[in-house]
Amino acid sequence: MTASVDQPRFGIDALLGDPGVRTIVCCGSGGVGKTTTAAAIALRGAERGRRVVVLTIDPARRLAQAMGLSELENEPRPVVDVDARAGGSLEAMMLDMKRTFDDLVIASADPERAASILANPFYKALSTSFSGTQEYMAMEKLGQLRAAAEAAGHLDLIVVDTPPSRSALDFLDAPRRLGSFLDGRLIRILAAPARLGGRAYLRFVQAGFGVFTNVLSKILGAQVLNEIQAFVASIDTLFGGFRERAERTYRMLQQPDTAFLVVAAPERDALREASYFAERLRAERMPLAGLVLNRVQTSALPALSSADAEAAADQLQRLGAAYRTTAGVLRVHAERVTTVERQRQLAARFTSAHPDVPVVRVPALPGDVHDLPALRRVGTALSGCATGAAPER
Amino acid sequence: MPATSADDARPDPDWEGVRLHVVTGKGGTGKTVVAGALALALASAGRRVLLIEVEGRQGIAQLFDTAPLPYEERRLAAAGGGEVFGLAVDAEEALMDYLEMFYNLRRAGSALRRLGAIDFATTIAPGMRDVLLTGKAKEAVRRRREGRLVYDAVVMDAPPTGRIAKFLNVNSEVAGLAKVGPIRHQADDVMAVVASPLTAVHLVTLLEPMPVQETCDGVAELQAAGLPVGGVFVNMVRAPLLRATDLRKAEKGRLDRAAIADGLAAAGLTGPGGALAQVAVDDAVDVLCAQASDHAVRVALEAAERATVMELDRPTYDLPWLPDGVDLGALYELAEALRAQGAA
């Protein structure tokens, strides 16, 4: 590759055809088509012979709609109407955050203790409304799926959709944040201040603890503080360290058998997020396989510029009613070419900042993607040989 | 204030009496842009408006093309004699405020921050963060200086539709934890504003299936939580570029190809020296018809989504699609469109 404008080409088939790739993580900011992308990749993988499970996290149940399923459970279940001639299979599941957390508690504690944790209001709030819990449980579920796949050998590819957060980085950061909170110094102080070693440290901690509990009970009330302490004490011995658990999953994502895809729409904000994410992955030495640019507008008539089409439409409008249809189709063309050009400029900015990140473009489809044939079309586009789209160099 | 002729023609604003405008929407629908345009529109009658964001993403600063906002109210823009101020609310800072205001504990607060306790309390204590963020909006709505309200209206760029009911319904969030005590008191205070006619929760959507579905779900959730549903703001609305008969024909692939070829020739596009001189006329007509068909399919889908939005029976406002994106000038344009439709 000689010139910087020569963006490396990328197609999903290279990833799907590599048995060494066992996990594909689709990241990106909200509203860019992550879920659709994950579903399309999973379907294409299955129909090319991989035994795939796709994990989606979205509460709007978009994947369920896209896969023609009315309901997804917290365990994978087979997707029907998948072409299995190549020997592959497809299972799909939607993350139930609270159930994943509950299962974790039930599996790790004796029934009595588990019941008391599940009834603790602090646990209830943590398992349903803490902003990082969803990401943490997505990581947890991914870890479980990987373990199950390795044990049973019935799956060889996991495709993960990430929670619908504002920032793609949340998926990487939130589990660590939750882990460090639950496993951090403060929680330990709350749980058992006297257990920490060192007399001087102990004095400091107890002084800090006094101020801390004083203020916290002022803000929250003594009852809340007691419940937090009860919760922390009961989970302390259970989880063998939340942080350690989060770190383990994090390291798993750094393995070469994990491929990250960052998904974006050709819009300023989405591409800015994609850019942050690409930088972050590089810093973390995580393998970024490419950028999926969704809903890219194309025109098969590039010879006619937007300005020329508009001018011709204006001229025909003046010539009379007989030309109204032509004027109309020319205005449609002008709008389309304007969009093509704006998107091209936005994508070029990303590429000049990240010349080594390969890009695959998925053309905008006029209708909504909500069935398997439409997912197959998206899959074809992801392979880099989109029909009707101008091929990338 | 002297009314201009343009003001005479305006409909009466739909949200008289509302002082807190909460703007939510599915990711990607442009709720920050709508919140900014609404703030400008509300300010344009000589009023003072505070625009606040709560997700720590500095979206307001980017929209108004200014430096990142501190935890401090900053003047962002002037609009028709009014002013828009901006504030990025930070839960930690709000908690420090709270400690100082009610317990005179700022110094202890600083020590606690070093220990990580402030971060802990704002992040882990369930519902705490949302109480602090909504509490700040409530405080701005009620704030008075020399007996007069400081802000005529507060606009909040709120969390997305999927989380909005839970975010605003702080009472139920802390209910399981704090039955008495200061947090409960603060939550009750917040509810007294957000569940009252002082507040309207507006939803931003695009005319696409999933955003519209989330809008319907959001309206149902807000209603179930007893929160006041405001208007539906339809963003990025594009006018059909073909007349109705041509839209129908284009959708079925039955546009008059000969007429289009004639038109291209009449405009001099296909003749010698024309932009399409090197393209076979049939091919050009094929492409134009295919594009017109895409356009017609989209227009039809949008009409179906529009019908679903209308079934919600809420005041609805259209914001035009702006091909070149939204800069500050475009934001004023959108604000004007909102005023013309009676949103402010």
PDB file of N, CA, C and O in Angstrom, chain A residues 300-334:
ATOM      1  N   ALA A 300     -25.478   5.096  -8.275  1.00  0.00           N
ATOM      2  CA  ALA A 300     -24.856   4.451  -9.422  1.00  0.00           C
ATOM      3  C   ALA A 300     -24.736   5.424 -10.595  1.00  0.00           C
ATOM      4  O   ALA A 300     -24.470   5.018 -11.726  1.00  0.00           O
ATOM      5  N   LEU A 301     -24.963   6.703 -10.326  1.00  0.00           N
ATOM      6  CA  LEU A 301     -24.876   7.701 -11.395  1.00  0.00           C
ATOM      7  C   LEU A 301     -23.995   8.868 -10.937  1.00  0.00           C
ATOM      8  O   LEU A 301     -24.452  10.008 -10.840  1.00  0.00           O
ATOM      9  N   PRO A 302     -22.725   8.550 -10.636  1.00  0.00           N
ATOM     10  CA  PRO A 302     -21.875   9.598 -10.062  1.00  0.00           C
ATOM     11  C   PRO A 302     -21.540  10.717 -11.055  1.00  0.00           C
ATOM     12  O   PRO A 302     -21.112  11.798 -10.639  1.00  0.00           O
ATOM     13  N   ALA A 303     -21.760  10.462 -12.374  1.00  0.00           N
ATOM     14  CA  ALA A 303     -21.407  11.480 -13.364  1.00  0.00           C
ATOM     15  C   ALA A 303     -22.235  12.749 -13.208  1.00  0.00           C
ATOM     16  O   ALA A 303     -21.797  13.843 -13.564  1.00  0.00           O
ATOM     17  N   LEU A 304     -23.430  12.588 -12.660  1.00  0.00           N
ATOM     18  CA  LEU A 304     -24.318  13.743 -12.530  1.00  0.00           C
ATOM     19  C   LEU A 304     -24.216  14.287 -11.108  1.00  0.00           C
ATOM     20  O   LEU A 304     -24.644  13.653 -10.144  1.00  0.00           O
ATOM     21  N   SER A 305     -23.640  15.505 -11.010  1.00  0.00           N
ATOM     22  CA  SER A 305     -23.434  16.083  -9.685  1.00  0.00           C
ATOM     23  C   SER A 305     -24.749  16.601  -9.133  1.00  0.00           C
ATOM     24  O   SER A 305     -25.731  16.791  -9.852  1.00  0.00           O
ATOM     25  N   SER A 306     -24.728  16.847  -7.828  1.00  0.00           N
ATOM     26  CA  SER A 306     -25.905  17.366  -7.153  1.00  0.00           C
ATOM     27  C   SER A 306     -26.305  18.725  -7.734  1.00  0.00           C
ATOM     28  O   SER A 306     -27.487  18.974  -8.015  1.00  0.00           O
ATOM     29  N   ALA A 307     -25.307  19.588  -7.950  1.00  0.00           N
ATOM     30  CA  ALA A 307     -25.597  20.938  -8.449  1.00  0.00           C
ATOM     31  C   ALA A 307     -26.195  20.877  -9.859  1.00  0.00           C
ATOM     32  O   ALA A 307     -27.187  21.564 -10.158  1.00  0.00           O
ATOM     33  N   ASP A 308     -25.629  20.034 -10.723  1.00  0.00           N
ATOM     34  CA  ASP A 308     -26.146  19.906 -12.093  1.00  0.00           C
ATOM     35  C   ASP A 308     -27.566  19.352 -12.095  1.00  0.00           C
ATOM     36  O   ASP A 308     -28.420  19.786 -12.876  1.00  0.00           O
ATOM     37  N   ALA A 309     -27.814  18.384 -11.226  1.00  0.00           N
ATOM     38  CA  ALA A 309     -29.147  17.789 -11.170  1.00  0.00           C
ATOM     39  C   ALA A 309     -30.171  18.815 -10.687  1.00  0.00           C
ATOM     40  O   ALA A 309     -31.275  18.914 -11.241  1.00  0.00           O
ATOM     41  N   GLU A 310     -29.800  19.603  -9.668  1.00  0.00           N
ATOM     42  CA  GLU A 310     -30.707  20.634  -9.156  1.00  0.00           C
ATOM     43  C   GLU A 310     -31.003  21.676 -10.243  1.00  0.00           C
ATOM     44  O   GLU A 310     -32.156  22.080 -10.446  1.00  0.00           O
ATOM     45  N   ALA A 311     -29.934  22.098 -10.922  1.00  0.00           N
ATOM     46  CA  ALA A 311     -30.098  23.134 -11.956  1.00  0.00           C
ATOM     47  C   ALA A 311     -31.009  22.626 -13.071  1.00  0.00           C
ATOM     48  O   ALA A 311     -31.906  23.338 -13.543  1.00  0.00           O
ATOM     49  N   ALA A 312     -30.798  21.361 -13.462  1.00  0.00           N
ATOM     50  CA  ALA A 312     -31.633  20.788 -14.523  1.00  0.00           C
ATOM     51  C   ALA A 312     -33.079  20.682 -14.071  1.00  0.00           C
ATOM     52  O   ALA A 312     -34.014  20.953 -14.844  1.00  0.00           O
ATOM     53  N   ALA A 313     -33.283  20.300 -12.791  1.00  0.00           N
ATOM     54  CA  ALA A 313     -34.647  20.184 -12.260  1.00  0.00           C
ATOM     55  C   ALA A 313     -35.343  21.546 -12.279  1.00  0.00           C
ATOM     56  O   ALA A 313     -36.513  21.657 -12.671  1.00  0.00           O
ATOM     57  N   ASP A 314     -34.611  22.591 -11.876  1.00  0.00           N
ATOM     58  CA  ASP A 314     -35.188  23.947 -11.886  1.00  0.00           C
ATOM     59  C   ASP A 314     -35.589  24.346 -13.308  1.00  0.00           C
ATOM     60  O   ASP A 314     -36.671  24.890 -13.541  1.00  0.00           O
ATOM     61  N   GLN A 315     -34.687  24.041 -14.235  1.00  0.00           N
ATOM     62  CA  GLN A 315     -34.932  24.394 -15.641  1.00  0.00           C
ATOM     63  C   GLN A 315     -36.181  23.670 -16.166  1.00  0.00           C
ATOM     64  O   GLN A 315     -37.043  24.288 -16.805  1.00  0.00           O
ATOM     65  N   LEU A 316     -36.295  22.374 -15.841  1.00  0.00           N
ATOM     66  CA  LEU A 316     -37.442  21.595 -16.314  1.00  0.00           C
ATOM     67  C   LEU A 316     -38.738  22.074 -15.663  1.00  0.00           C
ATOM     68  O   LEU A 316     -39.797  22.077 -16.283  1.00  0.00           O
ATOM     69  N   GLN A 317     -38.644  22.485 -14.423  1.00  0.00           N
ATOM     70  CA  GLN A 317     -39.818  22.998 -13.727  1.00  0.00           C
ATOM     71  C   GLN A 317     -40.391  24.189 -14.496  1.00  0.00           C
ATOM     72  O   GLN A 317     -41.597  24.313 -14.656  1.00  0.00           O
ATOM     73  N   ARG A 318     -39.472  25.022 -14.989  1.00  0.00           N
ATOM     74  CA  ARG A 318     -39.915  26.209 -15.738  1.00  0.00           C
ATOM     75  C   ARG A 318     -40.479  25.830 -17.102  1.00  0.00           C
ATOM     76  O   ARG A 318     -41.344  26.518 -17.628  1.00  0.00           O
ATOM     77  N   LEU A 319     -39.996  24.712 -17.663  1.00  0.00           N
ATOM     78  CA  LEU A 319     -40.441  24.319 -19.004  1.00  0.00           C
ATOM     79  C   LEU A 319     -41.871  23.782 -19.029  1.00  0.00           C
ATOM     80  O   LEU A 319     -42.470  23.670 -20.085  1.00  0.00           O
ATOM     81  N   GLY A 320     -42.406  23.414 -17.877  1.00  0.00           N
ATOM     82  CA  GLY A 320     -43.813  23.027 -17.854  1.00  0.00           C
ATOM     83  C   GLY A 320     -44.107  21.690 -17.232  1.00  0.00           C
ATOM     84  O   GLY A 320     -43.192  20.922 -16.860  1.00  0.00           O
ATOM     85  N   ALA A 321     -45.404  21.403 -17.145  1.00  0.00           N
ATOM     86  CA  ALA A 321     -45.904  20.252 -16.397  1.00  0.00           C
ATOM     87  C   ALA A 321     -45.419  18.925 -16.966  1.00  0.00           C
ATOM     88  O   ALA A 321     -45.282  17.945 -16.246  1.00  0.00           O
ATOM     89  N   ALA A 322     -45.139  18.882 -18.284  1.00  0.00           N
ATOM     90  CA  ALA A 322     -44.745  17.624 -18.916  1.00  0.00           C
ATOM     91  C   ALA A 322     -43.454  17.075 -18.311  1.00  0.00           C
ATOM     92  O   ALA A 322     -43.209  15.869 -18.371  1.00  0.00           O
ATOM     93  N   TYR A 323     -42.652  17.955 -17.742  1.00  0.00           N
ATOM     94  CA  TYR A 323     -41.341  17.517 -17.242  1.00  0.00           C
ATOM     95  C   TYR A 323     -41.310  17.336 -15.719  1.00  0.00           C
ATOM     96  O   TYR A 323     -40.245  17.222 -15.131  1.00  0.00           O
ATOM     97  N   ARG A 324     -42.469  17.351 -15.083  1.00  0.00           N
ATOM     98  CA  ARG A 324     -42.449  17.309 -13.615  1.00  0.00           C
ATOM     99  C   ARG A 324     -41.869  16.005 -13.062  1.00  0.00           C
ATOM    100  O   ARG A 324     -41.183  16.005 -12.041  1.00  0.00           O
ATOM    101  N   THR A 325     -42.141  14.900 -13.742  1.00  0.00           N
ATOM    102  CA  THR A 325     -41.589  13.630 -13.259  1.00  0.00           C
ATOM    103  C   THR A 325     -40.064  13.639 -13.333  1.00  0.00           C
ATOM    104  O   THR A 325     -39.377  13.278 -12.376  1.00  0.00           O
ATOM    105  N   THR A 326     -39.526  14.106 -14.475  1.00  0.00           N
ATOM    106  CA  THR A 326     -38.065  14.152 -14.609  1.00  0.00           C
ATOM    107  C   THR A 326     -37.460  15.083 -13.560  1.00  0.00           C
ATOM    108  O   THR A 326     -36.444  14.751 -12.939  1.00  0.00           O
ATOM    109  N   ALA A 327     -38.106  16.261 -13.370  1.00  0.00           N
ATOM    110  CA  ALA A 327     -37.596  17.201 -12.359  1.00  0.00           C
ATOM    111  C   ALA A 327     -37.572  16.507 -10.993  1.00  0.00           C
ATOM    112  O   ALA A 327     -36.593  16.625 -10.243  1.00  0.00           O
ATOM    113  N   GLY A 328     -38.609  15.756 -10.684  1.00  0.00           N
ATOM    114  CA  GLY A 328     -38.692  15.044  -9.400  1.00  0.00           C
ATOM    115  C   GLY A 328     -37.569  14.034  -9.231  1.00  0.00           C
ATOM    116  O   GLY A 328     -36.877  14.035  -8.201  1.00  0.00           O
ATOM    117  N   VAL A 329     -37.364  13.178 -10.233  1.00  0.00           N
ATOM    118  CA  VAL A 329     -36.325  12.144 -10.080  1.00  0.00           C
ATOM    119  C   VAL A 329     -34.936  12.776 -10.029  1.00  0.00           C
ATOM    120  O   VAL A 329     -34.038  12.257  -9.369  1.00  0.00           O
ATOM    121  N   LEU A 330     -34.784  13.947 -10.691  1.00  0.00           N
ATOM    122  CA  LEU A 330     -33.490  14.640 -10.607  1.00  0.00           C
ATOM    123  C   LEU A 330     -33.273  15.209  -9.203  1.00  0.00           C
ATOM    124  O   LEU A 330     -32.150  15.196  -8.683  1.00  0.00           O
ATOM    125  N   ARG A 331     -34.340  15.691  -8.561  1.00  0.00           N
ATOM    126  CA  ARG A 331     -34.189  16.199  -7.181  1.00  0.00           C
ATOM    127  C   ARG A 331     -33.861  15.054  -6.213  1.00  0.00           C
ATOM    128  O   ARG A 331     -33.072  15.212  -5.281  1.00  0.00           O
ATOM    129  N   VAL A 332     -34.476  13.905  -6.446  1.00  0.00           N
ATOM    130  CA  VAL A 332     -34.138  12.731  -5.630  1.00  0.00           C
ATOM    131  C   VAL A 332     -32.650  12.413  -5.790  1.00  0.00           C
ATOM    132  O   VAL A 332     -31.937  12.157  -4.819  1.00  0.00           O
ATOM    133  N   HIS A 333     -32.197  12.475  -7.030  1.00  0.00           N
ATOM    134  CA  HIS A 333     -30.773  12.198  -7.291  1.00  0.00           C
ATOM    135  C   HIS A 333     -29.869  13.225  -6.593  1.00  0.00           C
ATOM    136  O   HIS A 333     -28.868  12.863  -5.975  1.00  0.00           O
ATOM    137  N   ALA A 334     -30.263  14.508  -6.687  1.00  0.00           N
ATOM    138  CA  ALA A 334     -29.445  15.571  -6.096  1.00  0.00           C
ATOM    139  C   ALA A 334     -29.309  15.363  -4.589  1.00  0.00           C
ATOM    140  O   ALA A 334     -28.204  15.443  -4.030  1.00  0.00           O
TER     141      ALA A 334
END
